[in-house]
Amino acid sequence: MIKAATTTLLGLTLLAFAVQPAGAKDAAVQYVPTALSDTVTMLKGQGGNIAVSSGQDGVFIIDDQYSHLADQLMAAIGKVSDEPIRFVINTHYHHDHVGGNEAVGDAGAVIIAHDNIRERMSTEQFSNFFDAATPPWPSDALPVVTFNDRMTLHYNGEPVTAYHVPHGHTDGDSIIHFPSSNVLHMGDIFFNGLYPYIDLDGGGSIDGMIAGVEKGLSLCDGNTQVIPGHGPLANRAGLAEYRDLLVTIRDRVQTLVNEGKTLQEATEANPTADWDEELGGVFIKPDQLVIFVYNSLTGVERYTPLDRETTE
């Protein structure tokens, strides 16, 4: 995984976006392309990482970041290929991955996603983690083609398959495999260089996250280029290291649960201590990750923040 110094830089970058005015944030976003094969390019900007497939059949993309950046994103994609975007696949329903749907849909793209993504985007969603509600999305932003278990798009010379990951980061996640290009887009099943956000309110779970990573590993070889939902490009070894981290933390928290420890006691035991310096200062804090895992293992399907007076 990414080294601590780079992780800290990423954290400072995220903080900078948080405190800038909206116009300054937009101006500061630069989409950085990385060619992964003759047809697949990774784009990093603000929000989730994007994959662009371009070739003889045209363009399709995986995820489309925030709505207020849609024009900038489409301009960046236009530098990869001047063909129109024909399809977009959403890896899950969060705003930083589906925010551009309405714009790319209005431009003629067909939006594809798991059944649960359309369901969640069609209804108000409440996050206990962010303590905020998200209203239903406009109809033009909703996926028009949905699937349950898997779907394959035969495009630009290869069969690109999206595999549903049940109850992973959310209940609607997909990982997308480009077999000929030997590229795998993991969506937010994989956070590279930072602790993962497990959206319990959105149907996520620690065991589902681990199962999703295992599925990804089964599609990889030593040369596979792995696009995480957030963080830098990785390979199979990095994905395996992330799997081991999740399994170790899950098992440590399970031991605390078996010992009858409360949520407060489990966070105080600091089962993430081995990685906190490197990964715990970017987005998800160590105690928040423990809450995700503890609640997931004990059947609490929501985020429950600790009493601040007990943690200060």
GROMACS .gro file of C-alpha atoms in nm:
model
  312
    1MET     CA    1   0.000   0.000   0.000
    2ILE     CA    2   0.091   0.368  -0.021
    3LYS     CA    3   0.358   0.496   0.213
    4ALA     CA    4   0.280   0.715   0.513
    5ALA     CA    5   0.434   1.031   0.368
    6THR     CA    6   0.214   1.010   0.059
    7THR     CA    7  -0.087   0.929   0.274
    8THR     CA    8  -0.031   1.245   0.475
    9LEU     CA    9  -0.013   1.445   0.152
   10LEU     CA   10  -0.344   1.297   0.043
   11GLY     CA   11  -0.496   1.394   0.376
   12LEU     CA   12  -0.376   1.752   0.339
   13THR     CA   13  -0.516   1.762  -0.013
   14LEU     CA   14  -0.857   1.647   0.109
   15LEU     CA   15  -0.845   1.906   0.387
   16ALA     CA   16  -0.760   2.179   0.137
   17PHE     CA   17  -1.068   2.096  -0.067
   18ALA     CA   18  -1.280   2.101   0.247
   19VAL     CA   19  -1.191   2.457   0.343
   20GLN     CA   20  -1.178   2.627   0.001
   21PRO     CA   21  -1.476   2.811  -0.151
   22ALA     CA   22  -1.663   2.607  -0.412
   23GLY     CA   23  -1.518   2.797  -0.708
   24ALA     CA   24  -1.164   2.757  -0.580
   25LYS     CA   25  -1.219   2.386  -0.527
   26ASP     CA   26  -1.333   2.342  -0.886
   27ALA     CA   27  -1.040   2.541  -1.023
   28ALA     CA   28  -0.795   2.337  -0.815
   29VAL     CA   29  -0.911   2.000  -0.951
   30GLN     CA   30  -0.678   1.854  -1.210
   31TYR     CA   31  -0.762   1.524  -1.376
   32VAL     CA   32  -0.448   1.316  -1.412
   33PRO     CA   33  -0.463   1.040  -1.677
   34THR     CA   34  -0.264   0.718  -1.655
   35ALA     CA   35  -0.273   0.487  -1.958
   36LEU     CA   36  -0.305   0.127  -1.839
   37SER     CA   37  -0.349  -0.045  -2.176
   38ASP     CA   38  -0.422   0.045  -2.537
   39THR     CA   39  -0.786   0.102  -2.442
   40VAL     CA   40  -0.804   0.166  -2.064
   41THR     CA   41  -0.703   0.488  -1.887
   42MET     CA   42  -0.731   0.574  -1.518
   43LEU     CA   43  -0.835   0.930  -1.427
   44LYS     CA   44  -0.764   1.072  -1.083
   45GLY     CA   45  -0.933   1.393  -0.977
   46GLN     CA   46  -1.154   1.471  -0.678
   47GLY     CA   47  -1.372   1.185  -0.557
   48GLY     CA   48  -1.357   0.827  -0.673
   49ASN     CA   49  -1.108   0.708  -0.932
   50ILE     CA   50  -1.243   0.675  -1.286
   51ALA     CA   51  -1.166   0.424  -1.558
   52VAL     CA   52  -1.209   0.524  -1.923
   53SER     CA   53  -1.236   0.263  -2.197
   54SER     CA   54  -1.176   0.412  -2.542
   55GLY     CA   55  -1.135   0.244  -2.877
   56GLN     CA   56  -1.308   0.127  -3.192
   57ASP     CA   57  -1.651   0.114  -3.026
   58GLY     CA   58  -1.629   0.453  -2.859
   59VAL     CA   59  -1.603   0.548  -2.490
   60PHE     CA   60  -1.744   0.412  -2.170
   61ILE     CA   61  -1.648   0.510  -1.818
   62ILE     CA   62  -1.662   0.366  -1.469
   63ASP     CA   63  -1.799   0.624  -1.222
   64ASP     CA   64  -1.827   0.998  -1.281
   65GLN     CA   65  -1.739   1.177  -0.954
   66TYR     CA   66  -1.921   1.490  -0.831
   67SER     CA   67  -2.204   1.672  -1.011
   68HIS     CA   68  -2.036   2.015  -0.986
   69LEU     CA   69  -1.729   1.878  -1.166
   70ALA     CA   70  -1.914   1.713  -1.455
   71ASP     CA   71  -1.805   1.965  -1.718
   72GLN     CA   72  -1.440   1.941  -1.611
   73LEU     CA   73  -1.459   1.563  -1.605
   74MET     CA   74  -1.605   1.540  -1.955
   75ALA     CA   75  -1.337   1.779  -2.080
   76ALA     CA   76  -1.070   1.554  -1.927
   77ILE     CA   77  -1.227   1.247  -2.088
   78GLY     CA   78  -1.231   1.439  -2.417
   79LYS     CA   79  -0.852   1.459  -2.398
   80VAL     CA   80  -0.839   1.079  -2.386
   81SER     CA   81  -1.083   1.036  -2.676
   82ASP     CA   82  -1.299   1.273  -2.875
   83GLU     CA   83  -1.568   1.006  -2.915
   84PRO     CA   84  -1.890   1.054  -2.713
   85ILE     CA   85  -1.943   0.866  -2.387
   86ARG     CA   86  -2.183   0.582  -2.466
   87PHE     CA   87  -2.200   0.402  -2.130
   88VAL     CA   88  -2.121   0.465  -1.764
   89ILE     CA   89  -2.109   0.195  -1.497
   90ASN     CA   90  -2.156   0.307  -1.136
   91THR     CA   91  -1.967   0.105  -0.874
   92HIS     CA   92  -2.204   0.221  -0.594
   93TYR     CA   93  -2.447   0.499  -0.506
   94HIS     CA   94  -2.230   0.757  -0.326
   95HIS     CA   95  -2.219   1.112  -0.465
   96ASP     CA   96  -1.847   1.106  -0.544
   97HIS     CA   97  -1.910   0.815  -0.782
   98VAL     CA   98  -2.251   0.896  -0.936
   99GLY     CA   99  -2.259   1.276  -0.921
  100GLY     CA  100  -2.193   1.318  -1.291
  101ASN     CA  101  -2.469   1.077  -1.399
  102GLU     CA  102  -2.719   1.344  -1.493
  103ALA     CA  103  -2.470   1.532  -1.710
  104VAL     CA  104  -2.330   1.228  -1.890
  105GLY     CA  105  -2.679   1.084  -1.926
  106ASP     CA  106  -2.806   1.407  -2.080
  107ALA     CA  107  -2.511   1.386  -2.320
  108GLY     CA  108  -2.637   1.048  -2.441
  109ALA     CA  109  -2.467   0.790  -2.219
  110VAL     CA  110  -2.656   0.485  -2.093
  111ILE     CA  111  -2.616   0.452  -1.714
  112ILE     CA  112  -2.563   0.098  -1.584
  113ALA     CA  113  -2.558  -0.013  -1.220
  114HIS     CA  114  -2.664  -0.277  -0.972
  115ASP     CA  115  -3.034  -0.294  -0.883
  116ASN     CA  116  -2.971  -0.157  -0.533
  117ILE     CA  117  -2.801   0.155  -0.667
  118ARG     CA  118  -3.112   0.259  -0.857
  119GLU     CA  119  -3.325   0.181  -0.551
  120ARG     CA  120  -3.110   0.391  -0.317
  121MET     CA  121  -3.074   0.678  -0.563
  122SER     CA  122  -3.453   0.681  -0.607
  123THR     CA  123  -3.525   0.729  -0.236
  124GLU     CA  124  -3.402   0.953   0.044
  125GLN     CA  125  -3.099   0.809   0.220
  126PHE     CA  126  -2.981   0.895   0.571
  127SER     CA  127  -2.623   0.849   0.690
  128ASN     CA  128  -2.564   0.825   1.063
  129PHE     CA  129  -2.192   0.860   0.992
  130PHE     CA  130  -2.233   1.201   0.826
  131ASP     CA  131  -2.552   1.280   1.021
  132ALA     CA  132  -2.713   1.394   0.698
  133ALA     CA  133  -2.990   1.299   0.458
  134THR     CA  134  -2.953   1.280   0.081
  135PRO     CA  135  -3.273   1.345  -0.117
  136PRO     CA  136  -3.373   1.131  -0.415
  137TRP     CA  137  -3.173   1.199  -0.730
  138PRO     CA  138  -3.335   1.349  -1.041
  139SER     CA  139  -3.476   1.087  -1.276
  140ASP     CA  140  -3.214   1.173  -1.540
  141ALA     CA  141  -2.939   1.068  -1.297
  142LEU     CA  142  -3.080   0.720  -1.232
  143PRO     CA  143  -2.939   0.404  -1.391
  144VAL     CA  144  -3.153   0.290  -1.683
  145VAL     CA  145  -2.998  -0.058  -1.710
  146THR     CA  146  -2.963  -0.256  -1.387
  147PHE     CA  147  -2.842  -0.604  -1.300
  148ASN     CA  148  -2.846  -0.840  -1.004
  149ASP     CA  149  -2.538  -1.064  -0.994
  150ARG     CA  150  -2.317  -0.978  -1.291
  151MET     CA  151  -2.325  -0.825  -1.637
  152THR     CA  152  -2.085  -0.815  -1.930
  153LEU     CA  153  -2.031  -0.532  -2.176
  154HIS     CA  154  -1.857  -0.645  -2.495
  155TYR     CA  155  -1.677  -0.327  -2.585
  156ASN     CA  156  -1.351  -0.211  -2.740
  157GLY     CA  157  -1.232  -0.563  -2.805
  158GLU     CA  158  -1.288  -0.727  -2.467
  159PRO     CA  159  -1.568  -0.865  -2.250
  160VAL     CA  160  -1.579  -0.625  -1.954
  161THR     CA  161  -1.761  -0.786  -1.661
  162ALA     CA  162  -1.912  -0.617  -1.357
  163TYR     CA  163  -1.947  -0.846  -1.054
  164HIS     CA  164  -2.181  -0.754  -0.770
  165VAL     CA  165  -2.028  -0.762  -0.420
  166PRO     CA  166  -2.311  -0.820  -0.168
  167HIS     CA  167  -2.298  -0.609   0.148
  168GLY     CA  168  -1.945  -0.479   0.098
  169HIS     CA  169  -1.882  -0.105   0.113
  170THR     CA  170  -2.259  -0.074   0.050
  171ASP     CA  171  -2.524  -0.322  -0.065
  172GLY     CA  172  -2.484  -0.224  -0.431
  173ASP     CA  173  -2.111  -0.245  -0.500
  174SER     CA  174  -1.958  -0.383  -0.817
  175ILE     CA  175  -1.602  -0.456  -0.919
  176ILE     CA  176  -1.528  -0.438  -1.292
  177HIS     CA  177  -1.278  -0.660  -1.473
  178PHE     CA  178  -1.109  -0.585  -1.806
  179PRO     CA  179  -0.959  -0.930  -1.882
  180SER     CA  180  -0.769  -0.849  -2.203
  181SER     CA  181  -0.627  -0.526  -2.061
  182ASN     CA  182  -0.559  -0.704  -1.729
  183VAL     CA  183  -0.713  -0.415  -1.534
  184LEU     CA  184  -0.948  -0.441  -1.236
  185HIS     CA  185  -1.155  -0.150  -1.099
  186MET     CA  186  -1.244  -0.227  -0.736
  187GLY     CA  187  -1.463   0.074  -0.657
  188ASP     CA  188  -1.478   0.149  -0.286
  189ILE     CA  189  -1.425  -0.214  -0.192
  190PHE     CA  190  -1.059  -0.104  -0.200
  191PHE     CA  191  -0.925   0.209  -0.027
  192ASN     CA  192  -0.552   0.225  -0.100
  193GLY     CA  193  -0.349   0.417   0.157
  194LEU     CA  194  -0.629   0.502   0.398
  195TYR     CA  195  -0.874   0.324   0.623
  196PRO     CA  196  -1.194   0.217   0.447
  197TYR     CA  197  -1.536   0.368   0.496
  198ILE     CA  198  -1.791   0.090   0.551
  199ASP     CA  199  -2.136   0.237   0.492
  200LEU     CA  200  -2.339   0.039   0.745
  201ASP     CA  201  -2.645   0.255   0.680
  202GLY     CA  202  -2.610   0.170   0.311
  203GLY     CA  203  -2.594  -0.205   0.366
  204GLY     CA  204  -2.218  -0.245   0.400
  205SER     CA  205  -2.036  -0.496   0.622
  206ILE     CA  206  -1.681  -0.598   0.709
  207ASP     CA  207  -1.729  -0.958   0.596
  208GLY     CA  208  -1.872  -0.838   0.264
  209MET     CA  209  -1.575  -0.606   0.216
  210ILE     CA  210  -1.336  -0.896   0.273
  211ALA     CA  211  -1.534  -1.121   0.038
  212GLY     CA  212  -1.523  -0.850  -0.228
  213VAL     CA  213  -1.146  -0.819  -0.198
  214GLU     CA  214  -1.114  -1.198  -0.221
  215LYS     CA  215  -1.322  -1.191  -0.540
  216GLY     CA  216  -1.093  -0.923  -0.678
  217LEU     CA  217  -0.784  -1.126  -0.593
  218SER     CA  218  -0.931  -1.423  -0.778
  219LEU     CA  219  -0.941  -1.210  -1.094
  220CYS     CA  220  -0.580  -1.089  -1.061
  221ASP     CA  221  -0.239  -1.216  -1.153
  222GLY     CA  222   0.101  -1.066  -1.081
  223ASN     CA  223   0.067  -0.818  -1.368
  224THR     CA  224  -0.287  -0.693  -1.303
  225GLN     CA  225  -0.324  -0.319  -1.255
  226VAL     CA  226  -0.577  -0.255  -0.979
  227ILE     CA  227  -0.773   0.071  -0.964
  228PRO     CA  228  -0.895   0.142  -0.609
  229GLY     CA  229  -1.198   0.354  -0.535
  230HIS     CA  230  -0.964   0.599  -0.361
  231GLY     CA  231  -0.587   0.624  -0.356
  232PRO     CA  232  -0.314   0.543  -0.607
  233LEU     CA  233  -0.301   0.264  -0.863
  234ALA     CA  234  -0.211  -0.071  -0.708
  235ASN     CA  235  -0.131  -0.430  -0.801
  236ARG     CA  236  -0.228  -0.773  -0.672
  237ALA     CA  237   0.027  -0.762  -0.391
  238GLY     CA  238  -0.115  -0.431  -0.265
  239LEU     CA  239  -0.469  -0.568  -0.279
  240ALA     CA  240  -0.360  -0.877  -0.087
  241GLU     CA  241  -0.194  -0.659   0.177
  242TYR     CA  242  -0.519  -0.466   0.214
  243ARG     CA  243  -0.710  -0.796   0.248
  244ASP     CA  244  -0.476  -0.905   0.525
  245LEU     CA  245  -0.529  -0.575   0.708
  246LEU     CA  246  -0.908  -0.614   0.694
  247VAL     CA  247  -0.896  -0.975   0.809
  248THR     CA  248  -0.660  -0.900   1.098
  249ILE     CA  249  -0.868  -0.607   1.224
  250ARG     CA  250  -1.190  -0.806   1.183
  251ASP     CA  251  -1.047  -1.098   1.379
  252ARG     CA  252  -0.913  -0.874   1.657
  253VAL     CA  253  -1.249  -0.703   1.697
  254GLN     CA  254  -1.428  -1.040   1.688
  255THR     CA  255  -1.208  -1.154   1.977
  256LEU     CA  256  -1.312  -0.845   2.174
  257VAL     CA  257  -1.677  -0.915   2.097
  258ASN     CA  258  -1.636  -1.276   2.211
  259GLU     CA  259  -1.484  -1.148   2.536
  260GLY     CA  260  -1.797  -0.942   2.597
  261LYS     CA  261  -1.632  -0.603   2.543
  262THR     CA  262  -1.860  -0.308   2.482
  263LEU     CA  263  -1.815  -0.084   2.180
  264GLN     CA  264  -1.642   0.172   2.400
  265GLU     CA  265  -1.407  -0.092   2.540
  266ALA     CA  266  -1.333  -0.226   2.192
  267THR     CA  267  -1.226   0.116   2.065
  268GLU     CA  268  -1.011   0.170   2.375
  269ALA     CA  269  -0.835  -0.163   2.306
  270ASN     CA  270  -0.708  -0.002   1.982
  271PRO     CA  271  -0.709  -0.311   1.758
  272THR     CA  272  -0.592  -0.097   1.464
  273ALA     CA  273  -0.276   0.029   1.637
  274ASP     CA  274  -0.037  -0.138   1.390
  275TRP     CA  275  -0.159   0.085   1.105
  276ASP     CA  276  -0.289   0.401   1.271
  277GLU     CA  277   0.017   0.616   1.203
  278GLU     CA  278   0.017   0.531   0.833
  279LEU     CA  279  -0.354   0.509   0.754
  280GLY     CA  280  -0.551   0.667   1.037
  281GLY     CA  281  -0.504   1.035   0.965
  282VAL     CA  282  -0.643   1.067   0.613
  283PHE     CA  283  -1.021   1.018   0.626
  284ILE     CA  284  -1.155   0.743   0.853
  285LYS     CA  285  -1.013   0.761   1.205
  286PRO     CA  286  -0.912   0.446   1.396
  287ASP     CA  287  -1.206   0.454   1.639
  288GLN     CA  288  -1.448   0.502   1.347
  289LEU     CA  289  -1.314   0.193   1.173
  290VAL     CA  290  -1.351  -0.007   1.493
  291ILE     CA  291  -1.713   0.109   1.518
  292PHE     CA  292  -1.778  -0.003   1.160
  293VAL     CA  293  -1.633  -0.346   1.230
  294TYR     CA  294  -1.782  -0.394   1.578
  295ASN     CA  295  -2.132  -0.296   1.468
  296SER     CA  296  -2.105  -0.509   1.157
  297LEU     CA  297  -2.007  -0.814   1.362
  298THR     CA  298  -2.281  -0.758   1.620
  299GLY     CA  299  -2.564  -0.697   1.374
  300VAL     CA  300  -2.600  -0.322   1.425
  301GLU     CA  301  -2.678  -0.199   1.074
  302ARG     CA  302  -2.590   0.164   1.128
  303TYR     CA  303  -2.304   0.381   1.249
  304THR     CA  304  -2.325   0.470   1.620
  305PRO     CA  305  -2.081   0.744   1.725
  306LEU     CA  306  -1.925   0.724   2.067
  307ASP     CA  307  -2.014   0.977   2.335
  308ARG     CA  308  -1.758   1.252   2.277
  309GLU     CA  309  -1.715   1.303   2.652
  310THR     CA  310  -1.584   0.949   2.683
  311THR     CA  311  -1.334   0.985   2.399
  312GLU     CA  312  -1.176   1.325   2.465
   0.00000   0.00000   0.00000
